[in-house]
């Protein structure tokens, strides 16, 4: 280590994931020493609730790191080495509509898949591009690690509209799945697993899963388990898992049967079984309501408790979350040029041999000081390639709609999507979404 101490800004300081991330950063000070931590958000009130609790956490546990939070972009993005992108444009109010509008027409209503995912992607594009521009203006050497959804669409917008920008778009879902695989095989965590994986974001397959230390092929053991139980581990491992996630991980058993050669990302169920998803959804109580009653309530309740008590002793984040731990691993790899292997959403350029070079794909990549070096994963199966071609075309059409302000392109994106049965249904959903998205979307003509 060269003794350098880093400065980090979290864009989306009011995010429910922020406190967990801060605690993981603090725990990692021997491996990633920091001199400054800042939050940026465009909702001052929401950010303040998290910011005031984090102030206490920082004072007690890392007084050497200067901490502040702001809604001023210049203050936020000046003098930083890393920008963490964790924004949700339109917040839970808009996510709720992304879920409920499609369900009204018998179509899957989900955060990042189907029409809801495309609507969310279109909202995120201008906000993420703006953050990139601020980063480039105020801290041109900084890297942005973005995990604001809809990642596949945001990554395509970055590729086309900010080529060369120092932005890496990542997702923790495969990490969650791999952690489950590790538990199924009796290993400690996803760190003990080596893998070959390919696909798009929330749309991919493992070709290989091995014990990192011994090289043992874990696929036979995993297939035997997954065909009956999906990625559901149960017991202590799943004691805090919410009901909708339990159903999601169990459903992987059916996803797996669509291609017993590979293991699927758990999000494949929204494309393989959209009718099942609609039938098992409650259009009046979707995942957003569950988060409001669970994660959001817990996070903001805990922040309030810390502020009132004036101490962060025994807080709920002392046991680390996977999501934040993964992000700390990634910034460490870039800061110290370790060339560790993680998954990235990036331009294909041959990483999947039989996909277009300009596709955005999710593949293993080596992370270092110059960013990422995507790895060759071989050829996609015929079934997978067909699915990916359709899905990535939808993602490209959403970016076309953004660039051209095109109603037609957005309609095509919805109509092409595997979750939407009919172009007339696509039109009804889009027409309902346009007025509610008016504050965020370009005017579609
Ligand atoms: P959240 O709603 O709790 O927090 C998001 C914050 O972003 C809010 O405080 C909001 O005010 C702020 N925000 C919205 N628009 C903004 C803008 N233009 N500029 C600055 N701040 C803005 O959301 P969350 O549930 O904590 O999720 C945060 C993000 O992380 C979402 O995009 C979510 O989809 C994503 N996520 C990604 C992964 C992954 O691995 N890719 C995993 C989990 C969550
Ligand atoms: C959720 O918890 O449903 C979402 O925020 C999905 C995610 O990305 O974790």
Short mmCIF file of C-alpha atoms and ligand atoms in Angstrom, two decimals:
data_model
loop_
_atom_site.label_atom_id
_atom_site.label_comp_id
_atom_site.label_asym_id
_atom_site.label_seq_id
_atom_site.Cartn_x
_atom_site.Cartn_y
_atom_site.Cartn_z
CA UNK A 1 0.00 0.00 0.00
CA UNK A 2 1.25 3.48 -0.84
CA UNK A 3 -0.26 5.17 2.23
CA UNK A 4 -2.92 6.91 0.16
CA UNK A 5 -6.21 7.60 1.92
CA UNK A 6 -9.34 7.73 -0.20
CA UNK A 7 -12.32 10.03 -0.52
CA UNK A 8 -15.72 8.50 -1.40
CA UNK A 9 -19.12 10.00 -2.18
CA UNK A 10 -22.33 7.98 -2.10
CA UNK A 11 -24.82 9.38 -4.60
CA UNK A 12 -28.18 8.43 -3.16
CA UNK A 13 -27.14 9.11 0.44
CA UNK A 14 -30.75 8.48 1.46
CA UNK A 15 -30.66 4.92 0.09
CA UNK A 16 -31.74 2.08 2.36
CA UNK A 17 -28.41 0.41 1.56
CA UNK A 18 -26.27 3.38 2.69
CA UNK A 19 -25.82 2.59 6.42
CA UNK A 20 -24.80 -1.03 5.69
CA UNK A 21 -22.32 0.22 3.14
CA UNK A 22 -20.85 2.74 5.61
CA UNK A 23 -20.40 0.05 8.26
CA UNK A 24 -18.62 -2.18 5.75
CA UNK A 25 -16.36 0.70 4.71
CA UNK A 26 -15.47 1.35 8.34
CA UNK A 27 -14.71 -2.35 8.89
CA UNK A 28 -12.42 -2.30 5.86
CA UNK A 29 -10.16 0.56 6.96
CA UNK A 30 -7.09 -1.68 7.13
CA UNK A 31 -7.61 -2.69 3.50
CA UNK A 32 -9.18 0.51 2.10
CA UNK A 33 -8.18 3.49 4.29
CA UNK A 34 -10.28 6.62 3.84
CA UNK A 35 -9.88 10.29 4.68
CA UNK A 36 -13.32 11.47 3.64
CA UNK A 37 -16.89 10.19 3.16
CA UNK A 38 -19.68 12.29 1.68
CA UNK A 39 -23.33 11.69 0.84
CA UNK A 40 -25.15 13.34 -2.03
CA UNK A 41 -28.92 13.14 -2.59
CA UNK A 42 -31.55 15.39 -4.15
CA UNK A 43 -33.98 14.72 -1.29
CA UNK A 44 -32.54 16.67 1.65
CA UNK A 45 -35.04 15.41 4.19
CA UNK A 46 -34.63 11.71 3.38
CA UNK A 47 -30.84 11.98 3.32
CA UNK A 48 -30.75 13.87 6.63
CA UNK A 49 -32.38 10.94 8.47
CA UNK A 50 -29.60 8.60 7.34
CA UNK A 51 -26.92 11.32 7.49
CA UNK A 52 -27.55 12.21 11.15
CA UNK A 53 -27.34 8.55 12.23
CA UNK A 54 -24.18 8.02 10.17
CA UNK A 55 -22.65 11.13 11.79
CA UNK A 56 -22.90 9.33 15.14
CA UNK A 57 -21.58 6.06 13.69
CA UNK A 58 -18.58 7.90 12.20
CA UNK A 59 -17.84 9.83 15.38
CA UNK A 60 -17.83 6.63 17.42
CA UNK A 61 -16.08 4.30 15.01
CA UNK A 62 -14.02 6.29 12.51
CA UNK A 63 -13.43 9.84 13.76
CA UNK A 64 -10.37 10.09 11.51
CA UNK A 65 -12.64 10.11 8.41
CA UNK A 66 -14.22 13.46 7.64
CA UNK A 67 -17.96 12.99 7.09
CA UNK A 68 -20.56 15.29 5.54
CA UNK A 69 -23.76 15.19 3.52
CA UNK A 70 -25.07 17.66 0.98
CA UNK A 71 -27.51 18.33 -1.84
CA UNK A 72 -24.99 20.57 -3.62
CA UNK A 73 -23.36 18.72 -6.55
CA UNK A 74 -20.17 20.80 -6.56
CA UNK A 75 -19.56 20.17 -2.88
CA UNK A 76 -20.40 16.48 -3.29
CA UNK A 77 -18.31 15.62 -6.33
CA UNK A 78 -15.23 17.77 -5.67
CA UNK A 79 -12.12 15.97 -4.33
CA UNK A 80 -13.37 12.38 -4.55
CA UNK A 81 -11.71 9.16 -5.74
CA UNK A 82 -14.85 7.02 -5.93
CA UNK A 83 -18.50 7.77 -6.60
CA UNK A 84 -20.94 5.07 -5.52
CA UNK A 85 -24.15 5.28 -7.55
CA UNK A 86 -27.14 4.19 -5.46
CA UNK A 87 -30.03 6.37 -6.61
CA UNK A 88 -33.65 5.43 -7.22
CA UNK A 89 -35.15 8.05 -9.51
CA UNK A 90 -38.79 8.58 -8.53
CA UNK A 91 -38.19 6.68 -5.29
CA UNK A 92 -40.60 4.00 -4.06
CA UNK A 93 -43.61 5.95 -5.24
CA UNK A 94 -42.59 5.39 -8.88
CA UNK A 95 -41.42 1.82 -8.26
CA UNK A 96 -44.87 1.05 -6.94
CA UNK A 97 -46.41 2.32 -10.20
CA UNK A 98 -43.83 0.35 -12.27
CA UNK A 99 -45.16 -2.76 -10.53
CA UNK A 100 -48.86 -1.96 -10.39
CA UNK A 101 -49.55 -0.50 -13.86
CA UNK A 102 -48.46 -3.64 -15.80
CA UNK A 103 -50.30 -5.89 -13.32
CA UNK A 104 -53.49 -3.99 -14.10
CA UNK A 105 -53.20 -5.40 -17.63
CA UNK A 106 -52.19 -8.92 -16.56
CA UNK A 107 -48.47 -8.30 -17.16
CA UNK A 108 -45.55 -8.97 -14.80
CA UNK A 109 -44.96 -5.95 -12.53
CA UNK A 110 -41.38 -5.94 -11.31
CA UNK A 111 -38.61 -3.46 -10.44
CA UNK A 112 -36.12 -4.24 -13.21
CA UNK A 113 -37.88 -6.64 -15.59
CA UNK A 114 -40.70 -6.13 -18.11
CA UNK A 115 -42.33 -2.74 -18.70
CA UNK A 116 -41.66 -1.61 -15.10
CA UNK A 117 -37.93 -2.24 -15.51
CA UNK A 118 -37.86 -0.36 -18.81
CA UNK A 119 -39.80 2.56 -17.31
CA UNK A 120 -37.33 2.68 -14.40
CA UNK A 121 -34.38 2.52 -16.82
CA UNK A 122 -35.68 5.47 -18.80
CA UNK A 123 -36.03 7.47 -15.56
CA UNK A 124 -32.49 6.62 -14.46
CA UNK A 125 -30.66 7.54 -17.69
CA UNK A 126 -30.64 11.36 -17.38
CA UNK A 127 -29.91 11.31 -13.64
CA UNK A 128 -26.94 8.95 -14.00
CA UNK A 129 -25.56 10.87 -16.99
CA UNK A 130 -25.77 14.06 -14.93
CA UNK A 131 -23.85 12.47 -12.06
CA UNK A 132 -21.17 11.26 -14.49
CA UNK A 133 -20.86 14.80 -15.86
CA UNK A 134 -20.45 16.27 -12.38
CA UNK A 135 -17.85 13.64 -11.52
CA UNK A 136 -15.92 14.39 -14.72
CA UNK A 137 -16.09 18.12 -14.08
CA UNK A 138 -15.18 18.19 -10.39
CA UNK A 139 -13.05 15.01 -9.95
CA UNK A 140 -11.87 13.89 -13.40
CA UNK A 141 -9.71 11.06 -12.03
CA UNK A 142 -12.52 9.46 -10.03
CA UNK A 143 -14.23 6.13 -10.78
CA UNK A 144 -17.97 5.68 -10.48
CA UNK A 145 -19.22 2.27 -9.39
CA UNK A 146 -22.87 2.34 -10.29
CA UNK A 147 -25.49 -0.06 -9.05
CA UNK A 148 -28.52 2.15 -9.65
CA UNK A 149 -31.01 0.18 -11.73
CA UNK A 150 -32.12 -0.62 -14.35
CA UNK A 151 -28.45 -1.51 -14.84
CA UNK A 152 -28.64 -3.00 -18.34
CA UNK A 153 -30.33 0.13 -19.69
CA UNK A 154 -28.10 2.52 -17.75
CA UNK A 155 -25.02 0.64 -19.02
CA UNK A 156 -26.24 0.88 -22.64
CA UNK A 157 -26.82 4.63 -22.17
CA UNK A 158 -23.30 5.03 -20.73
CA UNK A 159 -21.80 3.04 -23.62
CA UNK A 160 -23.53 5.18 -26.21
CA UNK A 161 -23.70 8.61 -24.59
CA UNK A 162 -20.63 8.73 -22.30
CA UNK A 163 -18.08 6.48 -24.03
CA UNK A 164 -14.79 6.38 -22.17
CA UNK A 165 -16.30 7.66 -18.91
CA UNK A 166 -14.84 5.97 -15.84
CA UNK A 167 -18.05 4.17 -14.90
CA UNK A 168 -18.53 0.51 -14.04
CA UNK A 169 -22.06 -0.85 -13.80
CA UNK A 170 -22.41 -3.74 -11.40
CA UNK A 171 -25.06 -5.93 -9.80
CA UNK A 172 -25.05 -8.03 -6.66
CA UNK A 173 -27.74 -10.54 -7.62
CA UNK A 174 -25.32 -13.18 -8.97
CA UNK A 175 -23.31 -12.75 -5.76
CA UNK A 176 -26.39 -13.53 -3.72
CA UNK A 177 -27.05 -16.62 -5.86
CA UNK A 178 -23.40 -17.69 -5.55
CA UNK A 179 -23.45 -17.24 -1.80
CA UNK A 180 -26.42 -19.59 -1.74
CA UNK A 181 -24.51 -22.06 -3.92
CA UNK A 182 -21.63 -21.91 -1.44
CA UNK A 183 -24.00 -22.59 1.46
CA UNK A 184 -25.61 -25.51 -0.42
CA UNK A 185 -22.13 -27.01 -0.95
CA UNK A 186 -21.08 -26.48 2.67
CA UNK A 187 -18.64 -23.64 1.88
CA UNK A 188 -18.43 -20.41 3.86
CA UNK A 189 -19.34 -17.79 1.26
CA UNK A 190 -19.29 -16.80 -2.40
CA UNK A 191 -15.60 -15.92 -1.94
CA UNK A 192 -14.94 -19.69 -1.92
CA UNK A 193 -16.44 -20.12 -5.40
CA UNK A 194 -14.90 -19.77 -8.85
CA UNK A 195 -17.26 -19.40 -11.78
CA UNK A 196 -17.95 -18.91 -15.46
CA UNK A 197 -21.14 -16.94 -16.06
CA UNK A 198 -22.64 -15.13 -19.02
CA UNK A 199 -25.77 -13.20 -19.90
CA UNK A 200 -27.33 -9.78 -19.53
CA UNK A 201 -28.15 -8.10 -16.24
CA UNK A 202 -30.76 -10.03 -14.24
CA UNK A 203 -30.70 -12.43 -17.19
CA UNK A 204 -27.87 -14.95 -17.14
CA UNK A 205 -26.53 -18.45 -16.55
CA UNK A 206 -23.63 -20.19 -14.82
CA UNK A 207 -21.70 -22.54 -17.08
CA UNK A 208 -19.27 -23.54 -14.38
CA UNK A 209 -19.12 -23.39 -10.61
CA UNK A 210 -16.04 -24.67 -8.81
CA UNK A 211 -14.53 -24.79 -5.37
CA UNK A 212 -11.98 -21.97 -5.64
CA UNK A 213 -9.41 -23.69 -3.45
CA UNK A 214 -9.59 -27.29 -4.71
CA UNK A 215 -10.94 -26.76 -8.24
CA UNK A 216 -13.69 -29.35 -7.57
CA UNK A 217 -16.57 -29.11 -10.05
CA UNK A 218 -19.60 -28.19 -7.91
CA UNK A 219 -22.14 -28.32 -10.76
CA UNK A 220 -23.28 -31.96 -10.19
CA UNK A 221 -23.94 -31.35 -6.48
CA UNK A 222 -25.69 -28.06 -7.18
CA UNK A 223 -27.88 -29.43 -9.98
CA UNK A 224 -29.03 -32.26 -7.75
CA UNK A 225 -30.09 -29.73 -5.09
CA UNK A 226 -31.41 -26.96 -7.32
CA UNK A 227 -33.80 -29.22 -9.27
CA UNK A 228 -35.85 -29.67 -6.08
CA UNK A 229 -35.14 -26.61 -3.93
CA UNK A 230 -33.89 -23.88 -6.27
CA UNK A 231 -31.50 -21.58 -4.39
CA UNK A 232 -33.52 -21.76 -1.17
CA UNK A 233 -31.17 -22.71 1.66
CA UNK A 234 -33.53 -22.36 4.63
CA UNK A 235 -32.56 -22.70 8.30
CA UNK A 236 -30.36 -20.05 9.87
CA UNK A 237 -29.14 -18.87 6.48
CA UNK A 238 -32.61 -17.68 5.50
CA UNK A 239 -33.99 -16.67 8.88
CA UNK A 240 -34.34 -12.99 7.81
CA UNK A 241 -35.30 -13.57 4.17
CA UNK A 242 -38.55 -11.89 3.19
CA UNK A 243 -41.52 -13.93 1.93
CA UNK A 244 -41.33 -12.77 -1.70
CA UNK A 245 -37.64 -13.67 -1.88
CA UNK A 246 -38.36 -17.13 -0.48
CA UNK A 247 -40.80 -17.72 -3.33
CA UNK A 248 -38.26 -16.31 -5.80
CA UNK A 249 -35.39 -18.55 -4.71
CA UNK A 250 -37.61 -21.65 -4.62
CA UNK A 251 -38.95 -20.97 -8.13
CA UNK A 252 -35.38 -21.36 -9.47
CA UNK A 253 -36.08 -25.13 -9.41
CA UNK A 254 -38.43 -24.58 -12.38
CA UNK A 255 -36.08 -22.11 -14.14
CA UNK A 256 -33.32 -24.71 -13.94
CA UNK A 257 -35.44 -27.27 -15.83
CA UNK A 258 -35.48 -24.98 -18.87
CA UNK A 259 -31.78 -25.75 -19.37
CA UNK A 260 -30.30 -28.46 -17.12
CA UNK A 261 -26.82 -27.79 -18.60
CA UNK A 262 -26.50 -24.45 -16.79
CA UNK A 263 -27.66 -22.81 -13.55
CA UNK A 264 -29.91 -19.75 -13.98
CA UNK A 265 -29.85 -16.28 -12.46
CA UNK A 266 -32.95 -16.20 -10.25
CA UNK A 267 -34.43 -13.36 -12.33
CA UNK A 268 -35.03 -15.73 -15.29
CA UNK A 269 -38.41 -16.67 -13.79
CA UNK A 270 -39.90 -13.34 -14.86
CA UNK A 271 -39.19 -14.26 -18.50
CA UNK A 272 -39.82 -18.03 -18.37
CA UNK A 273 -42.98 -17.89 -16.27
CA UNK A 274 -44.60 -14.46 -16.60
CA UNK A 275 -48.10 -15.92 -16.23
CA UNK A 276 -47.14 -17.58 -12.97
CA UNK A 277 -45.69 -14.27 -11.75
CA UNK A 278 -48.92 -12.43 -12.53
CA UNK A 279 -51.09 -15.16 -11.00
CA UNK A 280 -49.09 -15.14 -7.77
CA UNK A 281 -48.94 -11.32 -7.50
CA UNK A 282 -51.33 -9.17 -5.49
CA UNK A 283 -51.81 -6.06 -7.67
CA UNK A 284 -52.64 -4.03 -4.55
CA UNK A 285 -49.66 -5.20 -2.50
CA UNK A 286 -46.44 -5.58 -4.46
CA UNK A 287 -42.75 -5.81 -3.57
CA UNK A 288 -42.63 -2.04 -2.95
CA UNK A 289 -45.23 -2.36 -0.21
CA UNK A 290 -43.22 -5.20 1.30
CA UNK A 291 -40.07 -3.00 1.32
CA UNK A 292 -41.98 -0.10 2.85
CA UNK A 293 -43.19 -2.42 5.61
CA UNK A 294 -39.87 -4.20 6.05
CA UNK A 295 -36.49 -2.89 4.78
CA UNK A 296 -37.35 0.80 4.63
CA UNK A 297 -39.09 0.74 8.01
CA UNK A 298 -36.22 -1.12 9.65
CA UNK A 299 -33.50 1.15 8.16
CA UNK A 300 -35.19 4.46 8.94
CA UNK A 301 -36.40 3.17 12.34
CA UNK A 302 -32.86 2.19 13.27
CA UNK A 303 -31.47 5.58 12.15
CA UNK A 304 -34.07 7.34 14.30
CA UNK A 305 -33.19 5.11 17.26
CA UNK A 306 -29.47 5.88 16.89
CA UNK A 307 -30.07 9.63 16.73
CA UNK A 308 -32.35 9.54 19.77
CA UNK A 309 -29.95 7.36 21.77
CA UNK A 310 -26.94 9.41 20.66
CA UNK A 311 -25.01 6.17 20.12
CA UNK A 312 -24.76 3.49 17.42
CA UNK A 313 -23.83 0.75 19.87
CA UNK A 314 -25.36 -2.63 18.90
CA UNK A 315 -26.81 -1.42 15.61
CA UNK A 316 -28.40 -3.78 13.11
CA UNK A 317 -25.66 -3.35 10.49
CA UNK A 318 -22.89 -4.78 12.63
CA UNK A 319 -23.55 -8.05 10.84
CA UNK A 320 -22.51 -7.21 7.32
CA UNK A 321 -24.78 -7.38 4.27
CA UNK A 322 -23.65 -9.07 1.07
CA UNK A 323 -24.49 -6.13 -1.15
CA UNK A 324 -22.28 -3.60 0.61
CA UNK A 325 -19.45 -6.05 1.24
CA UNK A 326 -19.28 -6.77 -2.50
CA UNK A 327 -19.03 -3.08 -3.36
CA UNK A 328 -16.18 -2.56 -0.89
CA UNK A 329 -14.38 -5.53 -2.52
CA UNK A 330 -14.77 -3.89 -5.92
CA UNK A 331 -13.44 -0.46 -4.95
CA UNK A 332 -10.56 -2.15 -3.18
CA UNK A 333 -9.71 -4.04 -6.39
CA UNK A 334 -9.64 -0.80 -8.38
CA UNK A 335 -7.76 1.20 -5.75
CA UNK A 336 -5.04 -1.46 -5.35
CA UNK A 337 -5.02 -2.83 -8.91
CA UNK A 338 -5.63 -6.39 -7.70
CA UNK A 339 -7.20 -7.77 -10.91
CA UNK A 340 -9.73 -9.76 -8.92
CA UNK A 341 -12.59 -11.36 -10.83
CA UNK A 342 -16.11 -9.98 -10.41
CA UNK A 343 -19.05 -9.59 -12.78
CA UNK A 344 -19.48 -6.40 -14.80
CA UNK A 345 -22.05 -5.06 -17.24
CA UNK A 346 -19.98 -3.93 -20.20
CA UNK A 347 -19.69 -3.82 -23.97
CA UNK A 348 -19.47 -7.39 -25.29
CA UNK A 349 -16.61 -7.13 -27.80
CA UNK A 350 -16.36 -10.90 -28.07
CA UNK A 351 -16.82 -11.81 -24.39
CA UNK A 352 -19.84 -13.89 -25.49
CA UNK A 353 -18.60 -15.19 -28.83
CA UNK A 354 -21.97 -15.30 -30.62
CA UNK A 355 -23.44 -11.97 -29.44
CA UNK A 356 -23.00 -8.63 -31.20
CA UNK A 357 -19.84 -6.72 -30.21
CA UNK A 358 -21.90 -3.68 -29.20
CA UNK A 359 -24.23 -5.60 -26.85
CA UNK A 360 -24.16 -4.81 -23.15
CA UNK A 361 -23.51 -8.13 -21.44
CA UNK A 362 -22.89 -9.30 -17.88
CA UNK A 363 -19.68 -11.34 -17.79
CA UNK A 364 -16.72 -12.01 -15.51
CA UNK A 365 -14.06 -9.30 -15.66
CA UNK A 366 -10.78 -8.52 -13.94
CA UNK A 367 -11.02 -5.30 -11.91
CA UNK A 368 -7.96 -3.07 -11.60
CA UNK A 369 -6.66 0.49 -11.68
CA UNK A 370 -7.52 0.88 -15.38
CA UNK A 371 -11.07 -0.36 -14.86
CA UNK A 372 -12.22 -3.74 -16.13
CA UNK A 373 -10.90 -6.37 -18.51
CA UNK A 374 -13.87 -8.53 -19.54
CA UNK A 375 -13.12 -12.24 -19.98
CA UNK A 376 -14.11 -14.52 -22.84
CA UNK A 377 -16.92 -16.85 -21.72
CA UNK A 378 -17.38 -18.89 -24.91
CA UNK A 379 -20.57 -19.26 -26.92
CA UNK A 380 -24.08 -18.81 -25.58
CA UNK A 381 -26.42 -21.78 -26.11
CA UNK A 382 -29.00 -21.38 -28.89
CA UNK A 383 -31.85 -21.03 -26.36
CA UNK A 384 -29.97 -18.42 -24.32
CA UNK A 385 -28.85 -16.50 -27.38
CA UNK A 386 -32.41 -16.22 -28.65
CA UNK A 387 -33.62 -14.95 -25.29
CA UNK A 388 -30.75 -12.47 -24.98
CA UNK A 389 -31.18 -11.08 -28.49
CA UNK A 390 -34.79 -10.22 -27.70
CA UNK A 391 -34.09 -8.75 -24.27
CA UNK A 392 -31.07 -6.67 -25.26
CA UNK A 393 -33.00 -5.28 -28.22
CA UNK A 394 -35.62 -4.04 -25.75
CA UNK A 395 -32.85 -2.41 -23.71
CA UNK A 396 -31.40 -0.72 -26.79
CA UNK A 397 -34.84 0.50 -27.86
CA UNK A 398 -35.33 2.21 -24.48
CA UNK A 399 -32.08 4.12 -25.02
CA UNK A 400 -33.24 4.95 -28.58
CA UNK A 401 -36.47 6.28 -27.05
CA UNK A 402 -34.42 8.45 -24.68
CA UNK A 403 -32.13 9.81 -27.41
CA UNK A 404 -34.86 10.38 -30.02
CA UNK A 405 -37.70 11.23 -27.59
CA UNK A 406 -39.51 8.50 -29.45
CA UNK A 407 -42.89 7.10 -28.39
CA UNK A 408 -42.57 4.57 -31.21
CA UNK A 409 -39.29 3.13 -29.89
CA UNK A 410 -40.61 2.82 -26.34
CA UNK A 411 -43.73 1.10 -27.66
CA UNK A 412 -41.55 -1.30 -29.66
CA UNK A 413 -39.47 -2.01 -26.54
CA UNK A 414 -42.60 -2.91 -24.55
CA UNK A 415 -44.19 -4.89 -27.39
CA UNK A 416 -41.03 -6.93 -28.05
CA UNK A 417 -40.52 -7.86 -24.41
CA UNK A 418 -41.09 -11.48 -23.52
CA UNK A 419 -43.23 -10.51 -20.53
CA UNK A 420 -45.78 -8.65 -22.70
CA UNK A 421 -48.25 -10.82 -24.66
CA UNK A 422 -49.57 -8.35 -27.23
CA UNK A 423 -48.74 -4.96 -28.77
CA UNK A 424 -52.13 -3.54 -27.78
CA UNK A 425 -51.38 -4.41 -24.14
CA UNK A 426 -47.95 -2.80 -24.54
CA UNK A 427 -49.66 0.39 -25.72
CA UNK A 428 -52.09 0.48 -22.81
CA UNK A 429 -49.29 0.09 -20.28
CA UNK A 430 -47.15 2.74 -21.97
CA UNK A 431 -50.04 5.18 -22.21
CA UNK A 432 -50.70 4.79 -18.48
CA UNK A 433 -47.02 5.21 -17.67
CA UNK A 434 -46.40 8.39 -19.66
CA UNK A 435 -48.32 10.89 -17.49
CA UNK A 436 -46.98 9.55 -14.18
CA UNK A 437 -43.41 9.55 -15.50
CA UNK A 438 -43.67 13.08 -16.89
CA UNK A 439 -41.31 14.60 -14.28
CA UNK A 440 -38.54 12.13 -15.24
CA UNK A 441 -38.91 10.95 -18.84
CA UNK A 442 -38.21 13.02 -21.93
CA UNK A 443 -41.44 13.97 -23.68
CA UNK A 444 -42.11 11.00 -25.99
CA UNK A 445 -43.48 12.12 -29.35
P1 LIG B 1 -33.91 4.20 -1.98
O1 LIG B 1 -35.14 4.71 -2.63
O2 LIG B 1 -33.97 3.75 -0.57
O3 LIG B 1 -32.79 5.32 -2.08
C1 LIG B 1 -32.46 5.94 -3.25
C2 LIG B 1 -32.09 7.38 -2.97
O4 LIG B 1 -31.81 8.00 -4.22
C3 LIG B 1 -33.20 8.22 -2.32
O5 LIG B 1 -32.73 8.79 -1.12
C4 LIG B 1 -33.52 9.28 -3.37
O6 LIG B 1 -33.87 10.52 -2.82
C5 LIG B 1 -32.23 9.33 -4.14
N1 LIG B 1 -32.33 9.90 -5.48
C6 LIG B 1 -33.30 9.71 -6.40
N2 LIG B 1 -33.02 10.40 -7.51
C7 LIG B 1 -31.84 11.04 -7.29
C8 LIG B 1 -31.03 11.91 -8.07
N3 LIG B 1 -31.37 12.23 -9.31
N4 LIG B 1 -29.89 12.38 -7.52
C9 LIG B 1 -29.53 12.04 -6.27
N5 LIG B 1 -30.26 11.23 -5.49
C10 LIG B 1 -31.40 10.72 -5.99
O7 LIG B 1 -33.36 3.04 -2.92
P2 LIG B 1 -32.69 1.66 -2.55
O8 LIG B 1 -33.76 0.64 -2.45
O9 LIG B 1 -31.77 1.82 -1.43
O10 LIG B 1 -31.89 1.36 -3.88
C11 LIG B 1 -30.89 2.25 -4.39
C12 LIG B 1 -30.48 1.81 -5.76
O11 LIG B 1 -29.75 0.61 -5.72
C13 LIG B 1 -31.67 1.52 -6.68
O12 LIG B 1 -31.36 1.97 -7.98
C14 LIG B 1 -31.78 0.02 -6.66
O13 LIG B 1 -32.46 -0.45 -7.78
C15 LIG B 1 -30.34 -0.32 -6.63
N6 LIG B 1 -29.96 -1.65 -6.21
C16 LIG B 1 -29.05 -2.24 -6.97
C17 LIG B 1 -28.55 -3.44 -6.64
C18 LIG B 1 -27.49 -4.00 -7.53
O14 LIG B 1 -26.70 -4.79 -7.10
N7 LIG B 1 -27.41 -3.58 -8.78
C19 LIG B 1 -28.98 -4.09 -5.50
C20 LIG B 1 -29.90 -3.45 -4.69
C21 LIG B 1 -30.38 -2.22 -5.05
C1 LIG B 2 -35.57 -5.47 -3.73
O1 LIG B 2 -35.12 -5.67 -2.60
O2 LIG B 2 -36.61 -5.96 -4.19
C2 LIG B 2 -34.82 -4.67 -4.68
O3 LIG B 2 -34.26 -3.53 -4.19
C3 LIG B 2 -34.02 -5.57 -5.52
C4 LIG B 2 -32.59 -5.45 -5.33
O4 LIG B 2 -31.97 -4.96 -6.28
O5 LIG B 2 -32.10 -5.87 -4.26
#
